[in-house]
Coordinates of C-alpha atoms in Angstrom, one line a residue:
Chain A
M10 CA 178.6 143.3 149.0
T11 CA 178.2 142.5 152.4
V12 CA 178.8 138.9 153.0
V13 CA 175.2 137.1 153.0
S14 CA 175.8 134.9 156.5
D15 CA 172.6 132.8 155.6
I16 CA 173.4 130.0 156.5
A17 CA 169.5 128.5 157.2
V18 CA 168.6 127.2 160.6
A19 CA 165.9 124.4 160.2
P20 CA 162.6 126.4 161.2
R21 CA 160.8 125.3 163.9
D22 CA 157.5 123.6 162.9
R23 CA 154.2 124.6 164.0
L24 CA 152.6 121.5 161.9
N25 CA 153.3 118.4 163.8
P26 CA 152.8 120.2 167.6
A27 CA 149.3 121.1 166.0
R28 CA 148.7 117.8 165.4
S29 CA 149.8 115.9 168.6
L30 CA 147.1 118.8 169.9
H31 CA 144.5 117.1 168.6
W32 CA 145.1 114.0 171.1
V33 CA 145.5 116.4 174.0
L34 CA 142.3 117.9 173.3
A35 CA 140.9 114.8 172.7
V36 CA 141.9 113.5 176.5
A37 CA 140.5 117.1 177.9
L38 CA 137.1 116.6 176.0
G39 CA 137.1 112.8 177.4
L40 CA 137.8 114.1 180.8
A41 CA 135.1 117.2 180.6
C42 CA 132.6 114.5 179.9
L43 CA 133.2 112.4 183.1
V44 CA 133.1 115.8 185.1
N45 CA 129.9 116.6 183.4
L46 CA 128.1 113.5 184.1
Q47 CA 129.2 113.5 187.4
V48 CA 128.4 117.4 188.5
G49 CA 124.5 118.0 189.2
A50 CA 121.8 119.1 191.5
T51 CA 121.1 115.7 192.2
D52 CA 122.8 112.8 194.1
A53 CA 123.1 110.4 191.4
T54 CA 126.8 110.8 190.0
L55 CA 128.5 108.9 187.3
S56 CA 130.9 107.6 190.3
S57 CA 128.3 106.2 192.6
V58 CA 126.4 105.3 189.4
L59 CA 129.5 103.1 188.6
A60 CA 129.8 102.0 191.9
K61 CA 126.7 100.5 192.6
L62 CA 126.9 98.8 189.1
A63 CA 130.4 97.3 190.2
Q64 CA 128.4 96.1 192.7
G65 CA 125.8 94.1 191.2
E66 CA 123.3 96.2 192.5
T67 CA 120.4 97.8 190.9
L68 CA 119.9 101.5 189.5
S69 CA 117.0 103.4 191.3
Q70 CA 114.7 105.0 188.8
I71 CA 115.9 108.3 189.6
E72 CA 119.5 107.1 189.1
R73 CA 118.5 105.9 185.7
V74 CA 116.1 109.1 184.4
V75 CA 119.0 111.4 185.9
L76 CA 122.2 110.1 183.9
F77 CA 120.4 108.4 180.7
D78 CA 117.8 110.8 180.3
I79 CA 118.9 113.9 181.4
R80 CA 122.6 114.4 181.6
L81 CA 123.6 111.8 178.9
P82 CA 121.8 113.5 176.0
R83 CA 122.2 117.2 177.4
L84 CA 126.0 116.1 177.5
V85 CA 125.8 114.4 173.6
M86 CA 124.2 117.8 172.8
G87 CA 126.7 120.2 174.5
V88 CA 129.6 118.2 172.9
L89 CA 127.8 118.6 169.1
V90 CA 126.7 122.1 169.7
G91 CA 129.9 123.5 170.9
A92 CA 131.7 121.6 168.3
A93 CA 129.4 123.4 165.7
L94 CA 129.6 126.8 167.4
A95 CA 133.6 126.5 167.6
V96 CA 134.3 125.1 164.0
S97 CA 131.6 127.5 162.2
G98 CA 133.5 130.5 164.0
A99 CA 136.7 129.1 162.7
A100 CA 135.4 128.4 159.3
M101 CA 134.0 132.0 159.0
Q102 CA 136.7 133.4 160.3
G103 CA 138.9 132.0 157.3
L104 CA 136.1 133.0 155.1
F105 CA 136.3 136.6 156.1
R106 CA 140.1 136.7 156.9
N107 CA 139.1 138.2 159.9
P108 CA 139.7 136.8 163.3
L109 CA 136.3 138.8 164.6
A110 CA 134.1 137.3 162.2
D111 CA 131.3 134.8 163.5
P112 CA 128.0 133.8 162.0
G113 CA 126.3 135.9 164.7
I114 CA 127.8 138.8 162.5
V115 CA 126.9 137.7 159.1
G116 CA 122.9 137.3 159.9
V117 CA 122.7 133.8 160.0
G118 CA 122.4 133.8 164.0
A119 CA 120.1 136.7 164.1
G120 CA 117.8 135.0 161.1
A121 CA 117.5 131.6 163.4
G122 CA 116.7 133.7 166.2
L123 CA 113.8 135.3 163.9
G124 CA 112.5 131.8 163.2
A125 CA 112.4 130.8 166.5
I126 CA 110.6 133.7 168.2
L127 CA 108.3 133.7 165.4
A128 CA 107.7 129.8 166.5
I129 CA 107.3 131.1 169.9
V130 CA 105.2 134.0 169.6
L131 CA 102.7 132.9 166.4
G132 CA 102.9 129.3 167.0
A133 CA 99.7 128.9 168.7
L134 CA 98.3 130.5 165.7
L135 CA 99.2 127.5 163.5
P136 CA 96.3 124.9 163.4
V137 CA 96.2 122.3 166.2
W138 CA 97.1 119.1 164.0
M139 CA 100.2 121.2 163.5
I140 CA 100.7 122.0 166.9
D141 CA 100.0 118.7 167.9
R142 CA 103.0 116.9 165.2
A143 CA 105.3 119.5 166.1
G144 CA 105.3 119.4 169.4
N145 CA 108.8 120.9 170.9
H146 CA 110.4 120.7 167.3
L147 CA 108.3 123.6 166.5
V148 CA 110.8 126.4 167.8
P149 CA 114.1 124.5 167.1
F150 CA 112.7 123.6 163.1
A151 CA 111.6 127.4 162.6
A152 CA 114.8 128.5 163.7
F153 CA 116.6 126.4 161.6
L154 CA 114.5 127.4 158.6
G155 CA 115.6 131.4 159.5
G156 CA 119.1 130.6 159.4
W157 CA 119.0 128.6 156.1
G158 CA 116.7 131.3 154.8
S159 CA 118.9 134.5 156.1
T160 CA 122.3 132.5 154.4
I161 CA 120.5 131.9 151.0
L162 CA 119.3 135.6 150.9
L163 CA 123.1 136.6 152.0
Y164 CA 124.8 134.7 149.3
R165 CA 122.0 136.1 146.8
V166 CA 122.9 139.9 148.0
S167 CA 126.7 139.5 148.1
T168 CA 127.2 137.4 144.8
R169 CA 127.5 138.6 141.5
Q170 CA 129.1 136.7 138.3
G171 CA 129.6 133.5 140.4
R172 CA 132.1 136.0 142.7
T173 CA 131.1 136.9 146.5
S174 CA 132.4 139.9 147.7
V175 CA 133.3 139.4 151.5
A176 CA 132.6 143.0 152.3
T177 CA 129.3 143.3 150.5
M178 CA 128.7 139.9 152.3
L179 CA 129.6 141.7 155.9
L180 CA 127.5 144.8 155.3
A181 CA 124.7 142.8 153.8
G182 CA 125.0 140.4 157.2
I183 CA 124.4 144.0 159.3
A184 CA 121.8 145.2 157.7
L185 CA 119.9 141.4 158.2
G186 CA 120.7 141.3 161.3
A187 CA 118.9 144.8 162.2
L188 CA 116.1 143.4 160.2
A189 CA 115.5 140.4 161.9
G190 CA 116.4 142.2 165.4
A191 CA 113.3 144.7 164.3
L192 CA 110.8 142.1 163.6
S193 CA 111.6 140.1 166.7
G194 CA 111.3 143.5 168.4
I195 CA 107.9 143.4 167.0
L196 CA 107.1 140.1 168.2
V197 CA 108.2 140.7 171.5
Y198 CA 105.5 143.4 171.8
I199 CA 102.9 141.4 170.7
A200 CA 104.2 138.1 173.1
D201 CA 102.5 137.4 176.5
D202 CA 104.6 136.8 179.6
R203 CA 104.6 133.3 179.1
Q204 CA 106.0 133.6 175.7
L205 CA 108.4 136.7 177.1
R206 CA 109.8 134.1 179.6
D207 CA 110.6 131.4 176.7
L208 CA 111.8 134.4 174.9
T209 CA 114.5 135.3 177.7
F210 CA 115.7 131.9 178.2
W211 CA 115.9 131.3 174.7
G212 CA 117.8 134.1 173.7
L213 CA 120.6 133.5 176.1
G214 CA 120.9 130.1 175.4
S215 CA 120.6 127.1 177.3
L216 CA 120.8 123.5 177.3
A217 CA 118.2 123.1 179.5
G218 CA 115.2 121.0 177.8
A219 CA 117.9 118.8 175.8
S220 CA 116.4 115.3 175.3
W221 CA 117.6 112.2 173.0
A222 CA 115.0 113.5 170.5
K223 CA 116.3 117.2 170.3
G224 CA 120.1 115.7 170.3
M225 CA 118.8 113.6 167.1
S226 CA 117.3 115.8 165.0
A227 CA 120.4 118.3 164.9
A228 CA 122.5 115.5 164.9
P229 CA 123.0 114.5 160.9
L230 CA 123.1 118.4 160.1
I231 CA 126.1 119.1 162.5
L232 CA 127.7 116.2 161.9
L233 CA 127.6 116.6 158.4
S234 CA 128.5 120.1 158.5
L235 CA 131.9 119.5 160.8
G236 CA 132.9 116.9 158.3
T237 CA 132.6 119.4 155.2
A238 CA 134.2 121.9 157.0
M239 CA 137.2 119.5 157.9
V240 CA 138.2 119.5 154.2
L241 CA 138.6 123.3 153.8
G242 CA 141.7 123.6 155.4
R243 CA 143.9 124.3 152.9
G244 CA 141.6 126.2 150.9
L245 CA 140.8 128.4 153.6
N246 CA 144.7 128.9 154.0
G247 CA 145.3 129.5 150.7
L248 CA 142.4 132.6 151.2
A249 CA 144.4 134.3 154.0
L250 CA 146.7 135.6 151.0
G251 CA 143.4 137.1 149.5
E252 CA 141.1 135.7 147.0
A253 CA 143.1 136.6 143.8
T254 CA 146.4 134.4 145.5
A255 CA 144.2 132.0 146.5
A256 CA 143.0 131.7 142.9
H257 CA 146.7 131.8 141.8
I258 CA 147.8 128.9 143.9
G259 CA 145.3 126.7 142.6
I260 CA 142.5 126.9 144.9
N261 CA 139.1 126.9 143.3
V262 CA 137.7 129.7 145.0
Q263 CA 134.1 130.1 144.2
R264 CA 133.5 126.6 145.4
M265 CA 135.5 126.7 148.4
K266 CA 133.7 129.5 149.6
S267 CA 130.3 128.1 149.1
T268 CA 131.4 125.1 150.7
A269 CA 132.7 127.3 153.5
I270 CA 128.9 129.0 153.4
L271 CA 127.1 125.6 153.5
A272 CA 129.1 124.4 156.6
V273 CA 128.8 127.2 158.4
A274 CA 125.5 127.6 157.9
G275 CA 124.4 124.2 158.4
A276 CA 126.3 124.0 161.9
T277 CA 125.0 127.3 162.9
G278 CA 121.0 126.8 162.3
A279 CA 121.3 123.6 163.8
A280 CA 123.2 124.6 166.9
V281 CA 121.0 127.7 167.3
A282 CA 118.0 125.8 166.5
V283 CA 118.6 123.4 169.9
S284 CA 120.5 125.9 172.2
G285 CA 119.9 129.2 171.4
G286 CA 122.1 132.0 171.0
I287 CA 125.0 130.5 172.7
G288 CA 127.5 133.2 172.0
F289 CA 131.6 133.8 172.2
I290 CA 132.5 130.1 171.5
G291 CA 132.9 130.6 167.9
I292 CA 135.6 133.5 168.6
V293 CA 137.0 132.8 171.7
V294 CA 137.8 129.1 170.7
P295 CA 139.7 129.5 167.3
H296 CA 141.7 132.8 169.0
L297 CA 142.9 130.7 171.9
L298 CA 144.2 127.6 169.7
R299 CA 146.0 130.4 167.2
L300 CA 148.1 131.5 169.8
A301 CA 148.3 127.7 170.9
S302 CA 149.7 126.2 167.5
G303 CA 149.2 128.8 165.3
P304 CA 146.6 129.9 162.1
D305 CA 147.1 126.8 160.1
H306 CA 143.4 125.6 159.0
R307 CA 144.4 122.1 158.6
T308 CA 144.6 121.5 162.2
L309 CA 142.6 124.2 163.4
L310 CA 139.3 123.3 162.3
L311 CA 139.9 119.7 164.5
N312 CA 140.9 121.4 167.0
S313 CA 138.6 123.7 167.3
A314 CA 135.8 120.9 166.9
L315 CA 137.2 119.6 170.0
L316 CA 138.6 122.2 171.9
G317 CA 134.7 124.2 171.5
A318 CA 133.1 120.9 172.6
T319 CA 134.8 121.0 175.8
L320 CA 134.6 124.7 177.0
L321 CA 130.9 124.1 176.5
I322 CA 130.2 121.5 178.2
L323 CA 132.6 122.7 181.2
A324 CA 130.5 125.8 180.8
D325 CA 127.5 123.6 181.1
V326 CA 128.8 122.2 184.6
I327 CA 129.4 126.0 185.8
A328 CA 126.2 126.6 184.7
R329 CA 124.3 123.8 187.0
V330 CA 126.2 124.3 190.2
V331 CA 126.8 128.1 190.1
I332 CA 122.9 128.7 191.9
A333 CA 122.2 124.9 192.0
P334 CA 119.6 123.4 192.5
A335 CA 118.4 126.1 189.9
E336 CA 120.8 126.5 186.6
L337 CA 121.8 129.6 184.9
P338 CA 121.2 129.5 180.8
I339 CA 124.3 128.6 179.5
G340 CA 125.0 131.7 177.3
I341 CA 125.4 133.8 180.5
V342 CA 128.1 131.6 181.3
T343 CA 129.7 131.7 177.7
A344 CA 128.9 135.4 177.6
V345 CA 131.1 136.4 180.8
L346 CA 133.6 134.4 180.1
G347 CA 133.7 134.9 176.4
A348 CA 133.1 138.9 176.0
P349 CA 136.3 139.7 178.1
V350 CA 138.1 137.2 175.4
F351 CA 136.7 139.2 172.5
L352 CA 137.5 142.6 174.0
W353 CA 141.0 141.7 174.5
I354 CA 141.2 140.3 171.3
L355 CA 139.6 144.0 170.1
L356 CA 141.7 145.7 172.3
R357 CA 144.9 144.3 170.6
R358 CA 144.2 144.5 167.4
R359 CA 142.5 148.2 168.0
G360 CA 145.3 149.6 165.5
M361 CA 145.1 146.9 162.6
V362 CA 141.6 145.9 161.9
E363 CA 140.7 146.4 158.6
L364 CA 137.2 146.3 157.2
Chain B
M4 CA 155.6 127.4 124.5
S5 CA 155.6 130.8 125.2
L6 CA 152.9 132.9 126.9
I7 CA 150.6 134.7 124.3
A8 CA 148.0 137.0 125.3
E9 CA 145.7 138.2 122.0
D10 CA 143.9 141.3 121.3
I11 CA 143.0 141.8 125.3
R12 CA 139.8 144.3 126.0
V13 CA 138.9 145.2 129.7
F14 CA 136.4 147.4 130.8
Y15 CA 135.8 148.8 134.2
G16 CA 131.9 150.0 134.0
K17 CA 131.9 151.5 130.7
R18 CA 135.2 153.0 130.8
A19 CA 137.9 150.9 128.5
A20 CA 141.0 150.3 130.4
L21 CA 142.3 148.2 127.7
R22 CA 141.9 148.7 124.1
G23 CA 143.1 145.5 122.4
V24 CA 146.5 144.6 124.0
S25 CA 148.3 142.1 122.5
L26 CA 151.9 140.7 124.0
T27 CA 154.2 137.6 123.3
A28 CA 156.3 136.7 126.2
L29 CA 159.1 133.7 125.4
P30 CA 160.6 131.9 127.4
G31 CA 164.3 132.7 128.3
E32 CA 163.5 136.1 128.2
V33 CA 162.3 138.8 130.9
T34 CA 159.3 140.7 129.3
A35 CA 158.7 144.1 131.0
I36 CA 155.5 145.7 130.8
V37 CA 155.8 149.8 131.3
G38 CA 153.5 153.0 130.8
P39 CA 152.6 156.1 132.7
N40 CA 150.3 155.8 135.3
G41 CA 146.7 154.4 134.5
S42 CA 148.2 153.1 131.0
G43 CA 146.7 149.7 132.0
K44 CA 150.0 147.7 133.0
S45 CA 148.7 146.1 136.1
T46 CA 145.5 145.5 134.5
L47 CA 146.6 143.6 131.8
L48 CA 148.8 141.4 134.0
G49 CA 145.4 141.2 135.8
A50 CA 143.8 139.8 132.5
I51 CA 146.9 137.4 131.8
T52 CA 146.3 136.0 135.6
A53 CA 142.7 135.5 134.9
S54 CA 142.2 137.9 138.0
L55 CA 139.9 140.0 136.1
P56 CA 136.9 139.5 133.4
Y57 CA 138.3 140.2 130.0
Q58 CA 137.7 139.8 126.4
G59 CA 140.3 138.0 123.7
A60 CA 142.4 135.3 124.5
V61 CA 145.3 134.0 126.3
S62 CA 147.3 130.9 125.9
L63 CA 150.2 129.5 128.2
N64 CA 152.2 127.4 126.5
G65 CA 149.9 126.7 123.9
Q66 CA 147.0 125.4 125.9
D67 CA 144.4 128.1 126.1
V68 CA 144.5 129.6 129.7
S69 CA 140.4 129.7 129.9
A70 CA 139.9 126.0 129.7
M71 CA 142.5 125.4 132.4
K72 CA 141.7 124.5 136.2
P73 CA 142.9 126.7 139.0
W74 CA 145.2 124.1 140.3
Q75 CA 146.8 123.4 136.4
L76 CA 147.4 127.3 136.0
A77 CA 149.2 127.1 139.4
A78 CA 151.5 124.5 138.3
Q79 CA 152.7 126.4 135.3
R80 CA 152.6 130.0 136.4
A81 CA 152.9 131.8 139.9
V82 CA 151.8 135.3 140.3
L83 CA 153.5 138.0 142.4
P84 CA 150.3 140.6 143.4
Q85 CA 151.4 144.1 143.9
A86 CA 150.3 144.4 147.4
S87 CA 150.1 141.6 150.1
H88 CA 147.9 141.2 153.0
L89 CA 147.4 138.2 154.9
A90 CA 144.7 137.5 157.5
F91 CA 146.4 135.6 160.3
P92 CA 149.7 135.5 162.2
F93 CA 151.4 133.0 159.8
K94 CA 155.0 132.7 160.3
V95 CA 157.0 133.4 157.2
I96 CA 158.2 130.3 156.3
E97 CA 154.5 129.0 156.2
V98 CA 154.0 131.6 154.0
V99 CA 156.2 130.3 151.6
R100 CA 155.3 126.6 152.1
L101 CA 151.7 128.2 150.8
G102 CA 153.4 128.6 148.0
L103 CA 154.9 125.4 147.8
Q104 CA 151.3 123.2 148.5
S105 CA 150.1 124.3 145.3
G106 CA 153.4 124.3 143.3
T107 CA 154.8 120.4 141.8
A108 CA 157.8 120.7 144.1
G109 CA 155.3 119.4 147.2
D110 CA 157.5 116.7 148.3
R111 CA 160.8 118.9 149.0
P112 CA 160.1 120.3 152.3
E113 CA 163.7 121.5 151.6
V114 CA 162.5 124.2 148.7
P115 CA 160.6 127.0 150.9
V116 CA 164.1 127.2 153.2
Q117 CA 165.9 127.2 149.9
A118 CA 163.3 130.0 148.3
L119 CA 163.8 132.1 151.2
A120 CA 167.9 132.0 151.0
R121 CA 167.2 132.9 147.9
V122 CA 165.8 136.5 148.6
G123 CA 168.2 136.5 151.5
L124 CA 165.8 136.3 154.5
A125 CA 166.6 132.5 155.3
H126 CA 166.5 133.9 159.0
Y127 CA 163.6 135.4 158.9
A128 CA 161.8 131.9 158.7
D129 CA 160.6 132.0 162.1
R130 CA 158.9 135.3 162.1
T131 CA 155.5 136.4 161.9
F132 CA 154.4 138.0 158.4
Q133 CA 153.0 140.8 160.0
E134 CA 156.5 141.8 161.6
L135 CA 158.0 142.3 158.5
S136 CA 158.6 145.5 156.9
G137 CA 157.2 146.4 153.9
G138 CA 160.3 145.6 151.7
E139 CA 160.7 142.3 153.6
A140 CA 156.8 141.2 153.3
Q141 CA 157.7 141.8 149.7
R142 CA 160.8 139.7 149.5
V143 CA 158.8 137.1 151.3
M144 CA 156.2 136.9 148.7
L145 CA 158.8 136.3 145.8
A146 CA 160.2 133.6 148.3
R147 CA 156.4 132.2 147.7
V148 CA 155.8 132.9 144.3
L149 CA 159.6 130.8 143.4
A150 CA 158.5 128.2 145.9
Q151 CA 155.5 127.4 143.4
V152 CA 157.4 127.0 140.2
W153 CA 160.8 126.5 141.9
A154 CA 161.8 124.7 138.9
P155 CA 162.4 127.1 135.9
V156 CA 161.7 124.1 133.1
E157 CA 159.9 121.0 134.2
N158 CA 159.0 117.7 132.0
G159 CA 160.4 120.5 129.1
Q160 CA 157.7 122.9 129.4
P161 CA 158.6 126.5 130.9
R162 CA 157.0 127.6 134.0
W163 CA 156.1 131.1 134.6
L164 CA 157.1 134.1 137.0
L165 CA 154.4 136.9 136.8
L166 CA 155.5 140.2 138.7
D167 CA 153.6 143.2 139.4
E168 CA 155.8 145.9 140.4
P169 CA 158.1 143.2 142.0
V170 CA 160.2 145.9 143.3
S171 CA 158.4 148.7 144.3
S172 CA 158.9 149.1 147.8
L173 CA 162.5 147.6 147.9
D174 CA 165.6 149.8 148.2
I175 CA 168.0 149.9 145.4
A176 CA 170.1 147.1 146.5
H177 CA 167.3 144.6 146.5
Q178 CA 165.8 146.1 143.9
L179 CA 169.3 144.4 142.1
Q180 CA 168.8 141.5 143.7
V181 CA 165.0 140.6 142.8
M182 CA 165.5 141.8 139.1
D183 CA 169.0 139.4 139.4
I184 CA 166.6 136.6 140.7
A185 CA 163.9 137.2 137.7
R186 CA 166.2 137.3 135.4
G187 CA 168.0 134.3 136.6
F188 CA 164.6 132.5 136.2
A189 CA 164.6 133.5 132.8
R190 CA 168.2 132.5 131.9
A191 CA 167.2 128.8 133.3
G192 CA 164.8 128.6 130.7
G193 CA 161.7 130.3 132.5
G194 CA 159.4 133.1 131.3
V195 CA 159.2 136.2 133.3
I196 CA 156.6 139.1 132.9
A197 CA 157.1 142.3 135.3
V198 CA 155.0 145.1 135.2
M199 CA 157.9 147.7 135.9
H200 CA 157.6 151.4 137.1
D201 CA 161.3 152.2 136.7
L202 CA 162.6 152.6 133.2
N203 CA 166.3 152.6 134.0
L204 CA 165.9 149.1 135.6
T205 CA 163.9 148.2 132.6
A206 CA 166.6 148.8 130.3
L207 CA 169.0 146.9 132.6
Y208 CA 167.0 143.8 132.6
A209 CA 164.1 143.4 130.3
D210 CA 165.0 141.7 127.2
R211 CA 162.0 143.0 125.7
V212 CA 159.9 145.8 126.6
A213 CA 156.3 146.5 126.0
L214 CA 155.3 150.1 126.2
L215 CA 151.6 150.9 127.6
A216 CA 149.5 154.4 127.3
T217 CA 146.0 155.0 127.6
G218 CA 145.1 151.1 127.3
K219 CA 147.0 150.9 124.3
R220 CA 150.0 149.3 123.3
M221 CA 152.5 152.2 122.1
A222 CA 155.7 150.1 121.5
F223 CA 156.6 146.6 121.9
G224 CA 160.5 145.1 121.1
R225 CA 164.0 145.1 122.4
P226 CA 164.4 148.2 125.0
H227 CA 166.5 149.7 122.6
E228 CA 164.4 149.8 119.9
V229 CA 161.0 150.8 122.5
L230 CA 163.3 153.5 125.0
T231 CA 164.0 156.2 122.7
D232 CA 163.2 160.0 123.0
E233 CA 160.4 160.6 120.9
I234 CA 158.2 156.9 122.2
L235 CA 159.1 157.6 126.0
S236 CA 158.4 161.7 125.5
D237 CA 155.0 160.4 123.8
A238 CA 154.1 157.9 125.7
Y239 CA 154.7 159.8 129.3
G240 CA 153.6 163.4 128.0
C241 CA 157.1 164.8 128.8
A242 CA 160.1 165.7 127.4
L243 CA 162.4 162.9 128.0
R244 CA 165.9 162.0 127.0
V245 CA 167.5 158.4 126.5
S246 CA 171.3 158.3 126.5
A247 CA 173.9 155.1 126.4
P248 CA 176.6 155.3 128.6
P249 CA 179.7 154.6 126.1
P250 CA 180.7 150.6 127.4
A251 CA 177.5 148.7 127.6
G252 CA 175.3 150.9 125.5
I253 CA 172.7 150.0 127.8
P254 CA 170.1 153.3 127.3
F255 CA 169.3 155.1 130.4
V256 CA 166.6 157.8 130.7
L257 CA 167.7 161.0 132.2
P258 CA 165.1 162.7 134.1
H259 CA 167.1 165.7 134.3
A260 CA 166.7 166.2 131.1
A261 CA 162.6 166.6 131.5
S262 CA 163.2 170.5 131.9
A263 CA 165.3 171.4 129.1

């Protein structure tokens, strides 16, 4: 027998550093908010306004409008959408046990997109009183309905005898995405020029057009979904071992999965509804955090919310300044920054992607 | 206070994988389930652990398993699966802690370290699980399972280790190590059920053996009662001869005799 020199060294802990990261990221988010309010196409900046207020001067009409009616609601919406996209990405990756899974992949995003395109192209066919009443809520509302409906359909298809097969769900998501894409393609043929421009901008994702009304229409659903996602940490950790083992270590797997699906659908639907298809936040943010502080979902979910919000409002700053006074759709910025990261993950995992 | 499976039937589509198998495992003993490939060994363990739909009844320490909540079951028995995939780059110690989360030793942070030391991998605590070899990964999963039911007896009730081919990817030294751990758990008052491939290890470590073939129980009893020329040759469909070395009298199966 060999002598086992197995004197236990206290293993390095990653949970407490990951918890400290909550505070670091919260501070970063606060700073990013200040930057976001400061930068823009007009001279009305946060610092100039604060200086004026400090000297007891009153704000001009333009300053008030720019800061409180344009930039602030846009900031709030950016924070909510960024957190929603990153958390739904992290939760979905935990659910599918795959770091490349994203709400876009299982058709929730595509379903929401179809709903939005339907509203843009065929919305004019609705009775006038309906259009008047819906106003600019029509597209977001249709997008939310589309995402919600596709989630329910997906669940019906992939769940049998109370058990959801992750593989079936992924494949069904591909089919749903293809179907939604085809229907969207038909609608694009019908669309006129103005509608086509709307479609392009919506499809690329943008925070432009943010208003308090729009933000408030999405906020309750996003906050509810985020709160729900935060209790999933332990369950998703167990699920990393597989469904059977997760059950063996005492997790109510079916209930946990249903909760996760609801949280993901709610967050994604509401985010897509107000901002279109902003991609890659849901993949890049959790991945960076796993590299920084490990894959433990008990801290990953909250950290994702904070970092997702921070990155999205910084991307929004970039979108506003690169071609000022015009602005880029923010989806272009996140895609340019995020797609290479996605490919890098893929490259590193090429040999071991399991589907 | 035992684990009783009664008249278990499992169907894969229309094919019957188990056709009415019963098994009683006692605390303090290692109960081995053996049999040829496709005989239903792992299926039987799957039914006992409620991992797959089955007909029949399973009771654990006198309670009907189907009426118990997942966390109640997790506090009384831990299950080692045949193969383990882990989705994200958890460290070894974090994997073992997943077992602790669900067990009743949750307030004892030293248990995962001790469990890793038990399987001889304490110095691997900070490694990433995906870096491990197949055998090391299997031992880490055993440590996770041990951490879940760290005390073999708690509140006067035995706890259970349910192991599906625990030594399948291990070298001979670690096969013995793992079986020693299983036997130690049983000797300390816990119960162990293990699906086994190796008849000699079974003879060496099992207190009771259930032999399955074609979804039925062919024999159940002490190793020397079950591991006989006639029963094994019949179950495995080839001529096998069982011998015993003089001092201990433990039977061993000599495959060299199969062609004789």
